[in-house]
Amino acid sequence: MPPSPVRSRATGRITLADVARAADVSPITVSRALRGERAVDPELVARVKAAALRLGYVPDPAARALASRHSTHVALLIPMLSNALFVDLLEGVQRTLRPAGYQTLIGVTHYDAGEEEQLLREQLQHRPAGLLVTGLQRSETTRALIEASGVPCVHLMETSTSPDVHCVGFSQADAAAALTRHLIGHGHRRIAFAAAQLDPRTLQRLDGWRREMQAAGLHAPTLEWVNPAPSSLALGGTMFEQIVAQTPPVEAIFFCNDDLAQGALLAALRLGVPVPQRVAVAGFNDLTGSDQMVPPLTTVRTPRAAIGIAAAGMLLALMRGEAVPASCVDLGYEVIARQSA
Amino acid sequence: MPPSPVRSRATGRITLADVARAADVSPITVSRALRGERAVDPELVARVKAAALRLGYVPDPAARALASRHSTHVALLIPMLSNALFVDLLEGVQRTLRPAGYQTLIGVTHYDAGEEEQLLREQLQHRPAGLLVTGLQRSETTRALIEASGVPCVHLMETSTSPDVHCVGFSQADAAAALTRHLIGHGHRRIAFAAAQLDPRTLQRLDGWRREMQAAGLHAPTLEWVNPAPSSLALGGTMFEQIVAQTPPVEAIFFCNDDLAQGALLAALRLGVPVPQRVAVAGFNDLTGSDQMVPPLTTVRTPRAAIGIAAAGMLLALMRGEAVPASCVDLGYEVIARQSA
DNA sequence: CTGAAAGCGCTTACAG
DNA sequence: CTGAAAGCGCTTACAG
């Protein structure tokens, strides 16, 4: 005889209580056994796990979040998904977080500090278990919001010497300096730096180039071409056209991003400007297509997928309350010499 | 005198009960007033809203999900984020869903039916309020999973005549046929179709090309070049090289995707094959950079951002239990004639 | 139109 | 090492 289910709101879902009944233990023991929390008699653990498997039990994330005050969400704040760099980063993050039972909530800031703050507020309402943010620089309010939330946070793409901040990345300035040395090593003297978007990492690359040029006694303010507009192939073409018209002639152009450099290479083809004979062209990031350009683009390969994986791994440790070996991981970079410079 | 908070687990968060106390009504009235559900005295609504605002009340999504059995998450299943098409789609979706209070959970299927099924299972555990899936074709199990979940679902990128399925897209076959007519109209007779990835939408484009070629009496099996490998610039170059070597000579190549076509254009430059004089080249989707190629790429512009917006809008209506004017929305396409064909 | 009660499915805090 | 009780912050179902 079935019990008369007055006022039943049951979802039909298999619950912790069902597993407890099947394993003949209390619900709390099931909870502990399944989460591997605290010491539980190994024999009970086995019994519970068998029962859970048999019944096809799946914990309810909402109930878990409500009771524990932590969801299984990780908020990821990135500037732009149309930059392939961040797609690779995201893939690395998800590949690490998903098997560990965490969902990634993506927030696209469009390089806007206000939007980042707004997104963070929204995400924080969902009590994320962890935070992954791009770069170290942000509004004071956003910084305070992160701090006050107490949610573990890892910073992506840059490095820091502060022991208080967790980060995984590489030195944008050093990478730019290395490419600049490569260009100088090829005998170029008048090496322009062309930048768009002007986000913090772009400016760090500008610094790296400037540092190297000054050390070699080659720096001149007229070699700096910066444009706050969003980065695009078309803009790269326009900038190339302008820079190539300069006198005395520029011998090499270091674009802060492969987008820009690819656009420059296409403009060179249109204009009939031989690269690298008349002017060498280099980029940054080694994005899709850079190896296919005519001529193939010299650039810096950056380990964004590895950054995503390592940062997610570090966050996993922090969320579990484990110690991390180092608060900041430097994953380096690699100059890729092709034919354009 | 403060109450002695024995066994307190309070989060410090402002709750519905706090607002109820402040507005001097019952918690359930606050709940109804804030959600706009059922009829509530306008004066009470105003009082509640004022109190909520004053206290800075923010509903707890976990509690809400647990009680209502629906989260505020929408699961979005897409094949790949490295295809810019889906980035645009995603942006459109988020731009519509976020202001309405929904979070987008992105699942990347990598064009794999098994992975899609696995992702869907995981997402469904989180009781999403809505589902957004790419295309109409999927495994029987996945289809059954969606059906059984009872979660509103909108299909993206394709159109259907079935009244049972909600979708927003355009006819991939018609779009391909239109581009094929454009090529035929330019006097080309031997028009090859070159495809990679071979996902359902690619095959629909193949059908559209085939239909048009047959209608014009121009179809030949040797004009079909299909490669199951993932689409890339490099593959486009390789395919171009192969197709151009064919005798009798192919006069035009319709690549199923701009990636491939861009790679072909770059290969043509490398090989010194004049486009469109020796062979015309066309693509599909009008991706970033296609207008910058040398020569600029003739292609079909597809309304993916608009699809994201419209599909999210339709899903919003379905989630609210509202009727939608049409179960399927066709957003069309546009042939973009540039210099490559 | 409004509310008291119960319940969603977990985990925390306390006790033993 | 294990458990009974309470509670997380909402909404459903019922009643009036």
XYZ file of C-alpha atoms (C1' of nucleotides) in Angstrom:
714
model
C 0.000 0.000 0.000
C 1.567 3.268 -1.117
C 1.665 6.083 1.407
C -0.750 8.844 0.485
C 1.599 11.595 -0.642
C -0.298 14.640 0.489
C 1.448 17.927 -0.311
C 4.243 16.030 -2.010
C 6.832 18.172 -3.661
C 9.207 15.302 -4.269
C 11.132 15.605 -7.492
C 11.463 11.905 -8.130
C 15.144 12.402 -7.734
C 17.303 9.883 -5.855
C 18.377 11.640 -2.686
C 20.978 11.230 -0.023
C 18.274 9.747 2.201
C 17.549 7.039 -0.378
C 21.197 6.058 -0.443
C 21.349 6.120 3.350
C 18.398 3.774 3.558
C 19.890 1.431 0.982
C 23.260 1.364 2.731
C 21.683 1.230 6.167
C 23.562 4.218 7.562
C 22.606 7.786 8.408
C 22.379 10.451 5.689
C 25.257 12.367 7.171
C 27.493 9.339 6.863
C 26.588 9.090 3.194
C 27.443 12.735 2.781
C 30.814 12.275 4.421
C 31.652 9.035 2.688
C 30.904 10.454 -0.738
C 32.807 13.658 -0.214
C 35.763 11.852 1.356
C 35.482 14.248 4.244
C 36.613 13.293 7.738
C 37.339 9.757 8.754
C 34.665 7.232 7.908
C 34.990 3.479 8.428
C 36.356 2.099 5.134
C 33.777 -0.650 5.165
C 30.948 1.870 5.426
C 32.472 3.950 2.670
C 32.466 0.932 0.391
C 28.871 0.120 1.259
C 27.746 3.691 0.679
C 29.561 4.014 -2.612
C 28.088 0.763 -3.854
C 24.594 1.861 -2.912
C 25.070 5.275 -4.534
C 26.285 3.670 -7.717
C 23.477 1.132 -7.736
C 20.813 3.774 -7.280
C 22.462 6.183 -9.692
C 22.648 8.875 -7.045
C 23.683 12.343 -8.167
C 24.108 15.085 -5.546
C 21.923 18.123 -6.003
C 24.170 21.142 -6.539
C 21.552 23.603 -5.336
C 20.999 21.813 -2.037
C 24.710 21.446 -1.584
C 25.290 25.119 -2.292
C 22.557 26.206 0.072
C 23.785 24.074 2.927
C 27.490 24.615 2.472
C 27.314 28.206 1.286
C 29.505 27.349 -1.688
C 28.452 26.454 -5.182
C 30.485 24.325 -7.557
C 30.823 27.281 -9.894
C 34.043 28.946 -10.814
C 33.748 32.409 -12.294
C 36.150 33.200 -15.117
C 36.555 36.835 -16.105
C 38.169 37.441 -19.479
C 38.329 40.522 -21.696
C 37.157 39.093 -24.993
C 36.347 35.797 -26.592
C 36.957 37.073 -30.115
C 40.644 37.023 -29.273
C 41.627 33.376 -29.841
C 44.058 33.683 -26.956
C 41.221 33.588 -24.459
C 39.484 30.720 -26.182
C 42.606 28.617 -25.629
C 42.750 29.791 -22.038
C 39.122 28.855 -21.496
C 39.583 25.410 -23.006
C 42.476 24.755 -20.650
C 40.441 25.907 -17.675
C 37.393 23.814 -18.518
C 39.454 20.739 -19.291
C 40.811 20.906 -15.733
C 37.755 22.064 -13.831
C 35.061 19.866 -15.385
C 36.506 16.500 -14.330
C 36.852 17.902 -10.818
C 33.144 18.641 -10.729
C 33.226 22.410 -11.216
C 31.315 24.457 -13.755
C 32.858 27.481 -15.393
C 30.802 30.662 -15.575
C 32.305 32.942 -18.173
C 32.123 36.690 -17.870
C 33.307 38.792 -20.803
C 34.479 42.211 -19.649
C 35.172 43.778 -23.057
C 38.284 45.340 -21.544
C 36.040 47.545 -19.429
C 36.776 47.956 -15.712
C 33.177 48.934 -14.977
C 31.823 45.910 -16.740
C 34.290 43.721 -14.888
C 33.047 45.091 -11.594
C 29.409 44.576 -12.563
C 30.069 41.001 -13.707
C 31.947 40.223 -10.533
C 29.061 41.483 -8.404
C 26.665 39.227 -10.265
C 28.967 36.234 -10.052
C 29.586 36.737 -6.357
C 25.849 36.501 -5.680
C 26.113 32.938 -6.896
C 28.696 32.191 -4.236
C 31.327 30.857 -6.603
C 33.785 28.398 -5.151
C 36.629 30.082 -6.985
C 37.589 33.051 -9.130
C 39.806 33.270 -12.177
C 40.550 36.782 -13.383
C 42.665 38.154 -16.197
C 45.665 40.214 -15.221
C 46.531 41.980 -11.996
C 45.239 45.449 -12.683
C 41.636 46.383 -11.884
C 39.479 48.986 -10.158
C 39.939 49.451 -6.437
C 36.315 48.474 -5.865
C 36.721 45.234 -7.788
C 39.847 44.421 -5.860
C 38.021 45.067 -2.574
C 35.067 42.977 -3.713
C 37.347 40.003 -4.353
C 39.156 40.491 -1.080
C 35.969 40.806 0.963
C 34.358 37.785 -0.656
C 36.997 35.478 0.727
C 36.682 33.409 -2.434
C 39.993 31.922 -3.629
C 41.261 33.784 -6.669
C 43.962 33.122 -9.254
C 45.183 35.794 -11.659
C 45.927 34.852 -15.250
C 48.464 35.866 -17.908
C 50.828 37.939 -15.801
C 53.349 37.333 -13.047
C 53.762 39.067 -9.717
C 56.347 39.090 -6.998
C 53.816 39.705 -4.257
C 53.345 36.606 -2.095
C 49.705 37.577 -1.403
C 48.514 37.208 -4.940
C 48.134 33.913 -6.760
C 48.964 33.996 -10.432
C 49.929 31.925 -13.433
C 51.382 33.553 -16.511
C 54.609 34.868 -17.890
C 56.406 38.178 -18.059
C 54.827 40.124 -20.904
C 57.656 42.659 -20.724
C 60.391 40.034 -20.888
C 58.717 38.302 -23.823
C 58.505 41.564 -25.732
C 62.118 42.334 -24.852
C 63.211 38.943 -26.202
C 61.495 39.541 -29.523
C 62.998 43.015 -29.685
C 66.466 41.495 -29.164
C 65.720 39.084 -31.997
C 64.956 42.020 -34.300
C 68.042 43.926 -33.177
C 70.059 40.765 -33.709
C 68.946 40.756 -37.332
C 70.613 44.123 -37.797
C 67.528 46.307 -37.558
C 67.965 49.711 -35.961
C 64.762 51.635 -36.526
C 62.304 49.215 -34.946
C 58.785 50.558 -34.415
C 56.361 49.291 -31.823
C 52.724 49.313 -32.935
C 50.003 48.765 -30.395
C 46.219 48.888 -30.211
C 43.675 48.204 -27.461
C 46.229 49.348 -24.883
C 45.200 46.942 -22.154
C 47.704 46.406 -19.326
C 49.469 43.499 -21.037
C 49.920 45.494 -24.228
C 51.460 48.297 -22.207
C 53.796 45.840 -20.484
C 54.979 44.693 -23.909
C 55.524 48.289 -24.882
C 57.686 48.635 -21.766
C 59.693 45.545 -22.671
C 60.364 46.861 -26.164
C 61.245 50.298 -24.823
C 63.642 48.867 -22.242
C 65.495 46.874 -24.871
C 65.610 49.704 -27.375
C 66.950 52.098 -24.773
C 69.578 49.589 -23.666
C 70.728 49.347 -27.276
C 70.648 53.111 -27.690
C 68.019 52.780 -30.410
C 64.957 54.215 -28.783
C 63.126 57.192 -30.256
C 59.641 58.409 -29.283
C 58.668 58.590 -32.964
C 58.987 54.834 -33.132
C 56.037 54.366 -30.775
C 52.701 53.971 -32.539
C 49.852 53.448 -30.146
C 46.160 53.454 -30.933
C 43.467 52.867 -28.303
C 41.035 51.355 -30.840
C 40.267 47.633 -30.579
C 42.755 45.365 -32.271
C 41.788 44.054 -35.712
C 43.276 42.976 -39.025
C 41.977 46.130 -40.659
C 43.609 48.370 -38.061
C 46.897 46.502 -38.510
C 46.719 47.283 -42.207
C 46.071 50.953 -41.587
C 48.888 51.222 -39.065
C 51.270 49.459 -41.416
C 50.473 51.909 -44.169
C 51.141 54.861 -41.869
C 54.346 53.502 -40.392
C 55.813 52.518 -43.740
C 55.345 56.088 -44.974
C 57.577 57.446 -42.208
C 60.964 58.961 -42.963
C 63.622 58.033 -42.254
C 62.279 54.580 -43.087
C 61.348 52.174 -40.341
C 63.216 48.881 -40.781
C 61.061 46.618 -38.638
C 57.648 46.773 -36.958
C 56.823 44.893 -33.798
C 53.029 44.632 -33.538
C 51.742 43.970 -30.032
C 49.419 41.282 -31.343
C 49.283 38.821 -34.243
C 45.906 40.235 -35.404
C 47.553 43.509 -36.157
C 50.611 41.864 -37.709
C 48.522 39.630 -39.969
C 46.602 42.663 -41.155
C 49.916 44.399 -41.824
C 51.181 41.482 -43.877
C 48.008 41.513 -45.982
C 48.319 45.277 -46.448
C 51.932 44.795 -47.528
C 50.745 42.376 -50.218
C 48.121 44.846 -51.390
C 50.583 47.713 -51.444
C 53.390 45.691 -52.945
C 55.727 46.358 -50.029
C 58.203 43.468 -49.793
C 58.402 41.893 -46.332
C 60.938 41.499 -44.820
C 63.171 43.146 -47.465
C 61.710 46.641 -47.238
C 60.395 46.267 -43.708
C 60.366 43.340 -41.298
C 57.142 42.518 -39.432
C 56.710 40.655 -36.162
C 53.729 39.898 -33.951
C 52.869 38.470 -30.574
C 50.969 35.363 -29.385
C 51.359 33.053 -32.387
C 47.664 32.950 -33.207
C 45.965 30.712 -35.747
C 46.995 31.583 -39.263
C 50.277 33.282 -38.413
C 52.224 30.329 -39.802
C 50.121 30.470 -42.980
C 50.736 34.097 -43.788
C 52.806 35.209 -46.783
C 55.512 35.389 -45.589
C 54.983 33.369 -42.386
C 54.913 35.611 -39.338
C 57.714 35.861 -36.790
C 56.124 36.071 -33.366
C 56.208 35.014 -29.715
C 54.401 31.863 -28.743
C 52.565 32.244 -25.434
C 51.430 29.276 -23.341
C 47.792 30.229 -22.822
C 46.361 26.707 -22.799
C 48.993 25.711 -20.245
C 48.163 28.815 -18.239
C 44.502 27.813 -18.177
C 45.374 24.315 -17.006
C 47.882 25.389 -14.367
C 45.716 28.201 -13.019
C 42.709 25.902 -12.726
C 44.910 23.374 -10.970
C 46.139 25.964 -8.516
C 42.583 27.143 -7.895
C 41.481 23.566 -7.258
C 44.103 23.291 -4.529
C 43.081 26.617 -2.996
C 39.396 25.681 -3.043
C 40.228 22.470 -1.213
C 42.148 24.457 1.330
C 45.425 22.860 0.330
C 48.709 24.690 0.318
C 50.125 25.597 -3.090
C 53.859 25.147 -3.726
C 54.266 28.657 -5.134
C 51.881 31.577 -5.216
C 53.051 32.540 -8.678
C 53.902 30.261 -11.589
C 55.876 31.555 -14.577
C 55.250 29.480 -17.687
C 57.543 31.403 -20.013
C 57.303 32.091 -23.749
C 59.151 31.268 -26.938
C 60.317 33.427 -29.819
C 59.189 31.822 -33.099
C 61.418 32.981 -35.925
C 59.723 32.662 -39.309
C 60.300 34.568 -42.544
C 58.660 37.935 -41.887
C 61.423 39.212 -39.600
C 20.378 42.673 24.275
C 21.444 40.491 21.361
C 19.930 37.029 21.178
C 22.491 34.382 21.975
C 23.056 32.864 18.552
C 23.673 29.276 19.502
C 24.418 26.988 16.538
C 24.163 29.926 14.216
C 24.882 29.183 10.593
C 23.667 32.525 9.351
C 25.636 33.862 6.431
C 25.188 37.503 7.261
C 23.244 37.761 4.078
C 20.050 39.834 3.846
C 17.237 37.350 3.429
C 13.663 37.352 2.338
C 12.686 37.269 6.022
C 14.610 40.468 6.670
C 12.758 42.225 3.887
C 9.449 40.824 5.143
C 10.109 42.190 8.588
C 11.083 45.586 7.224
C 8.006 45.784 5.004
C 5.779 44.274 7.672
C 4.387 41.518 5.482
C 4.933 37.768 5.302
C 7.947 36.301 3.524
C 5.788 34.694 0.894
C 4.323 38.058 -0.024
C 7.806 39.411 -0.491
C 8.608 36.460 -2.708
C 5.527 37.039 -4.830
C 5.894 40.796 -4.991
C 9.491 40.583 -6.115
C 8.876 37.944 -8.734
C 5.744 39.666 -10.003
C 3.937 36.392 -9.586
C 0.201 36.252 -8.952
C -1.804 39.231 -7.880
C -0.382 41.214 -4.999
C -1.795 44.479 -3.723
C 0.065 47.254 -5.576
C 0.598 49.128 -2.361
C 2.262 46.106 -0.765
C 4.388 45.578 -3.851
C 5.660 49.122 -3.583
C 6.386 48.722 0.127
C 8.222 45.450 -0.447
C 10.275 46.773 -3.333
C 11.271 49.818 -1.336
C 12.342 47.682 1.599
C 14.282 45.301 -0.646
C 16.078 48.184 -2.276
C 16.807 49.847 1.040
C 18.262 46.686 2.533
C 20.114 45.736 -0.646
C 18.369 42.412 -0.791
C 19.645 39.924 -3.380
C 17.825 36.599 -3.773
C 19.907 33.517 -3.161
C 19.999 31.512 -6.400
C 20.741 28.249 -4.601
C 17.775 28.537 -2.255
C 15.573 29.553 -5.122
C 16.728 26.631 -7.230
C 16.242 24.164 -4.422
C 12.730 25.325 -3.639
C 11.539 25.850 -7.184
C 13.440 23.000 -8.775
C 14.764 25.362 -11.430
C 18.031 27.208 -11.477
C 18.638 30.457 -13.311
C 21.139 28.705 -15.545
C 20.797 28.252 -19.243
C 22.976 25.575 -20.780
C 24.426 26.411 -24.183
C 25.896 23.555 -26.199
C 28.146 24.588 -29.065
C 30.648 22.625 -31.137
C 33.701 24.813 -30.846
C 34.715 28.200 -29.591
C 37.703 28.446 -31.895
C 35.260 29.015 -34.719
C 34.484 32.729 -34.482
C 30.941 31.978 -35.578
C 30.117 30.540 -32.188
C 31.761 33.366 -30.319
C 29.362 35.774 -32.026
C 26.475 33.458 -31.222
C 27.517 33.299 -27.585
C 27.827 37.065 -27.303
C 24.305 37.461 -28.658
C 22.977 34.897 -26.208
C 24.665 36.413 -23.167
C 23.668 39.931 -24.108
C 20.030 38.822 -23.988
C 20.091 36.399 -21.078
C 22.186 38.349 -18.569
C 19.872 41.345 -18.209
C 17.003 38.880 -17.674
C 18.848 37.342 -14.733
C 20.052 34.143 -16.347
C 23.585 32.749 -16.391
C 24.928 30.948 -19.418
C 26.754 27.677 -18.873
C 28.785 26.871 -21.941
C 29.463 23.312 -23.006
C 31.859 22.742 -25.883
C 31.083 19.488 -27.681
C 34.020 19.470 -30.112
C 31.603 18.190 -32.788
C 31.340 14.932 -30.859
C 27.917 13.382 -30.247
C 29.196 11.431 -27.241
C 30.669 14.514 -25.666
C 27.445 16.379 -26.301
C 25.512 13.676 -24.495
C 27.929 13.676 -21.565
C 27.804 17.470 -21.277
C 24.041 17.462 -21.410
C 23.858 14.906 -18.615
C 26.077 17.088 -16.439
C 24.135 20.229 -17.254
C 20.796 18.587 -16.585
C 21.934 17.719 -13.054
C 22.039 21.425 -12.436
C 18.398 21.737 -13.402
C 18.894 24.384 -16.046
C 15.940 26.653 -16.701
C 16.571 26.425 -20.425
C 18.605 24.721 -23.107
C 20.233 26.117 -26.231
C 21.673 23.529 -28.591
C 23.393 23.775 -31.949
C 21.579 22.227 -34.883
C 18.818 19.656 -35.028
C 20.794 16.461 -35.441
C 21.982 14.524 -32.399
C 22.114 11.080 -30.838
C 18.824 9.412 -30.021
C 19.837 9.292 -26.363
C 20.581 12.999 -26.269
C 17.273 13.756 -27.915
C 15.465 11.564 -25.364
C 17.371 13.212 -22.509
C 16.182 16.648 -23.623
C 12.638 15.440 -24.128
C 12.467 13.698 -20.754
C 13.947 16.658 -18.889
C 10.999 18.838 -19.796
C 13.394 21.787 -19.983
C 12.529 24.326 -22.714
C 14.945 24.010 -25.601
C 15.739 26.132 -28.633
C 17.822 24.839 -31.544
C 20.319 27.152 -33.195
C 21.624 27.757 -36.708
C 19.173 25.639 -38.688
C 15.507 25.777 -39.590
C 12.869 23.092 -39.309
C 9.329 22.676 -40.507
C 8.322 20.569 -37.541
C 6.013 22.499 -35.200
C 7.327 20.551 -32.211
C 10.836 21.904 -32.379
C 11.825 25.455 -31.550
C 14.573 26.885 -33.666
C 16.245 30.048 -34.865
C 18.551 29.994 -37.847
C 18.508 30.005 -41.605
C 18.536 27.466 -44.380
C 22.131 26.378 -44.815
C 21.208 24.637 -48.057
C 19.476 27.682 -49.521
C 22.390 29.917 -48.576
C 24.844 27.596 -50.293
C 22.566 27.387 -53.317
C 22.456 31.177 -53.526
C 26.234 31.429 -53.522
C 26.431 28.673 -56.132
C 24.030 30.637 -58.356
C 26.259 33.660 -57.910
C 29.244 31.650 -59.190
C 27.257 30.202 -62.083
C 26.075 33.708 -62.879
C 29.694 34.744 -63.273
C 30.033 32.235 -66.082
C 31.775 29.474 -64.145
C 30.939 25.925 -65.137
C 33.353 23.657 -63.295
C 32.630 24.775 -59.730
C 34.125 22.570 -57.022
C 32.753 22.259 -53.504
C 35.424 21.830 -50.827
C 34.412 20.810 -47.327
C 36.057 19.799 -44.084
C 34.762 18.904 -40.622
C 31.594 17.498 -42.258
C 29.230 18.479 -39.497
C 25.509 18.521 -40.362
C 25.497 22.140 -41.476
C 28.456 21.580 -43.775
C 26.618 18.656 -45.347
C 23.508 20.788 -45.796
C 25.629 23.312 -47.679
C 26.989 20.515 -49.805
C 23.394 19.584 -50.604
C 22.544 23.145 -51.548
C 25.505 23.352 -53.916
C 24.690 19.962 -55.396
C 21.039 20.859 -55.941
C 21.999 24.013 -57.815
C 24.719 22.338 -59.856
C 22.387 19.554 -60.883
C 19.651 22.022 -61.811
C 22.151 23.764 -64.081
C 23.358 20.478 -65.514
C 26.852 21.179 -64.160
C 27.217 18.607 -61.439
C 29.988 16.021 -61.521
C 31.073 13.796 -58.605
C 34.703 14.711 -59.228
C 33.862 18.282 -58.216
C 33.138 17.205 -54.644
C 36.124 17.466 -52.314
C 35.295 16.440 -48.801
C 37.711 15.923 -45.941
C 36.594 14.915 -42.447
C 39.572 16.637 -40.792
C 38.890 19.754 -38.699
C 38.669 22.967 -40.651
C 41.775 25.163 -40.649
C 43.668 27.652 -42.772
C 46.375 25.090 -43.422
C 43.878 22.489 -44.626
C 42.306 25.064 -46.938
C 45.719 25.633 -48.473
C 46.309 21.942 -48.988
C 42.895 21.408 -50.541
C 43.395 24.379 -52.828
C 46.663 22.958 -54.058
C 45.022 19.605 -54.825
C 41.961 21.035 -56.523
C 43.918 23.440 -58.676
C 45.976 20.533 -60.016
C 42.878 18.798 -61.359
C 42.273 18.450 -65.105
C 40.203 19.633 -66.765
C 40.763 22.760 -64.710
C 38.339 23.768 -62.001
C 37.105 27.322 -62.587
C 35.799 28.149 -59.137
C 35.982 26.670 -55.642
C 33.256 27.070 -53.074
C 34.762 26.365 -49.641
C 32.208 25.425 -46.988
C 33.839 27.817 -44.540
C 35.832 31.065 -44.636
C 38.704 29.439 -42.703
C 39.334 27.104 -45.558
C 38.843 29.817 -48.170
C 41.262 32.190 -46.421
C 43.855 29.425 -46.320
C 43.262 28.826 -50.015
C 43.765 32.496 -50.828
C 47.060 32.505 -48.922
C 48.154 29.326 -50.705
C 47.287 30.945 -54.028
C 49.593 33.837 -53.163
C 52.371 31.439 -52.226
C 51.919 29.383 -55.392
C 51.440 32.381 -57.636
C 47.989 31.247 -58.773
C 45.992 34.342 -59.772
C 42.581 34.585 -58.078
C 39.999 34.980 -59.528
C 41.590 34.906 -63.020
C 42.862 31.335 -62.935
C 40.352 30.136 -60.359
C 37.665 31.910 -58.370
C 37.409 31.285 -54.609
C 34.407 31.712 -52.337
C 33.749 30.959 -48.702
C 30.929 30.872 -46.185
C 30.126 32.863 -42.999
C 32.017 36.094 -43.641
C 34.416 35.650 -40.754
C 36.888 38.220 -39.463
C 39.601 38.900 -41.972
C 37.711 37.781 -45.072
C 37.330 41.390 -46.207
C 41.062 41.926 -45.644
C 42.285 39.061 -47.769
C 44.109 39.589 -51.053
C 41.856 39.581 -53.005
C 38.930 40.159 -50.613
C 36.848 37.022 -50.214
C 33.403 36.527 -51.732
C 31.267 34.756 -49.164
C 27.884 34.442 -47.474
C 27.219 36.550 -44.425
C 25.334 34.632 -41.754
C 23.404 36.321 -38.947
C 24.892 34.457 -35.973
C 24.763 37.327 -33.477
C 21.119 37.919 -34.401
C 20.485 34.192 -34.061
C 21.924 34.257 -30.547
C 19.738 37.214 -29.589
C 16.548 35.851 -31.134
C 17.044 32.334 -29.782
C 17.693 33.625 -26.283
C 14.587 35.793 -26.596
C 12.496 32.837 -27.650
C 13.891 30.745 -24.804
C 13.076 33.517 -22.333
C 9.443 33.366 -23.449
C 9.359 29.581 -23.195
C 10.929 29.620 -19.728
C 8.250 32.060 -18.595
C 5.622 29.760 -20.005
C 4.583 32.306 -22.598
C 3.457 31.391 -26.086
C 5.904 32.140 -28.893
C 4.602 33.597 -32.156
C 6.402 31.023 -34.287
C 8.233 27.853 -33.331
C 10.863 28.487 -35.990
C 12.446 31.780 -36.981
C 14.352 32.108 -40.249
C 16.843 34.967 -40.141
C 18.175 34.566 -43.674
C 21.629 35.216 -45.132
C 23.316 37.511 -47.611
C 25.701 36.829 -50.459
C 28.668 39.188 -50.166
C 30.299 39.647 -53.550
C 33.915 40.750 -53.239
C 36.830 40.311 -55.635
C 37.781 36.667 -55.206
C 34.827 35.303 -57.171
C -5.433 39.112 -2.285
C -2.546 37.016 1.851
C -0.392 33.682 4.970
C 1.108 29.529 8.147
C 3.129 25.323 7.340
C 5.916 22.275 5.089
C 9.381 21.045 2.268
C 13.312 21.252 -1.482
C 18.127 18.056 -0.473
C 21.892 18.825 1.353
C 25.786 20.140 5.361
C 27.079 22.372 9.778
C 27.617 22.286 14.502
C 27.301 19.754 18.418
C 27.440 15.593 21.045
C 28.905 11.143 22.131
C 34.244 6.996 13.960
C 28.847 8.011 13.764
C 24.403 10.351 14.277
C 20.047 13.272 15.680
C 18.813 17.820 15.170
C 18.740 22.026 13.072
C 19.267 24.974 9.518
C 20.731 27.062 4.734
C 16.890 30.688 2.116
C 13.770 30.184 -0.702
C 8.828 28.437 -3.048
C 4.936 25.105 -3.393
C 0.619 23.579 -2.072
C -3.128 24.338 0.592
C -6.396 27.190 2.940
C -9.022 31.127 3.731
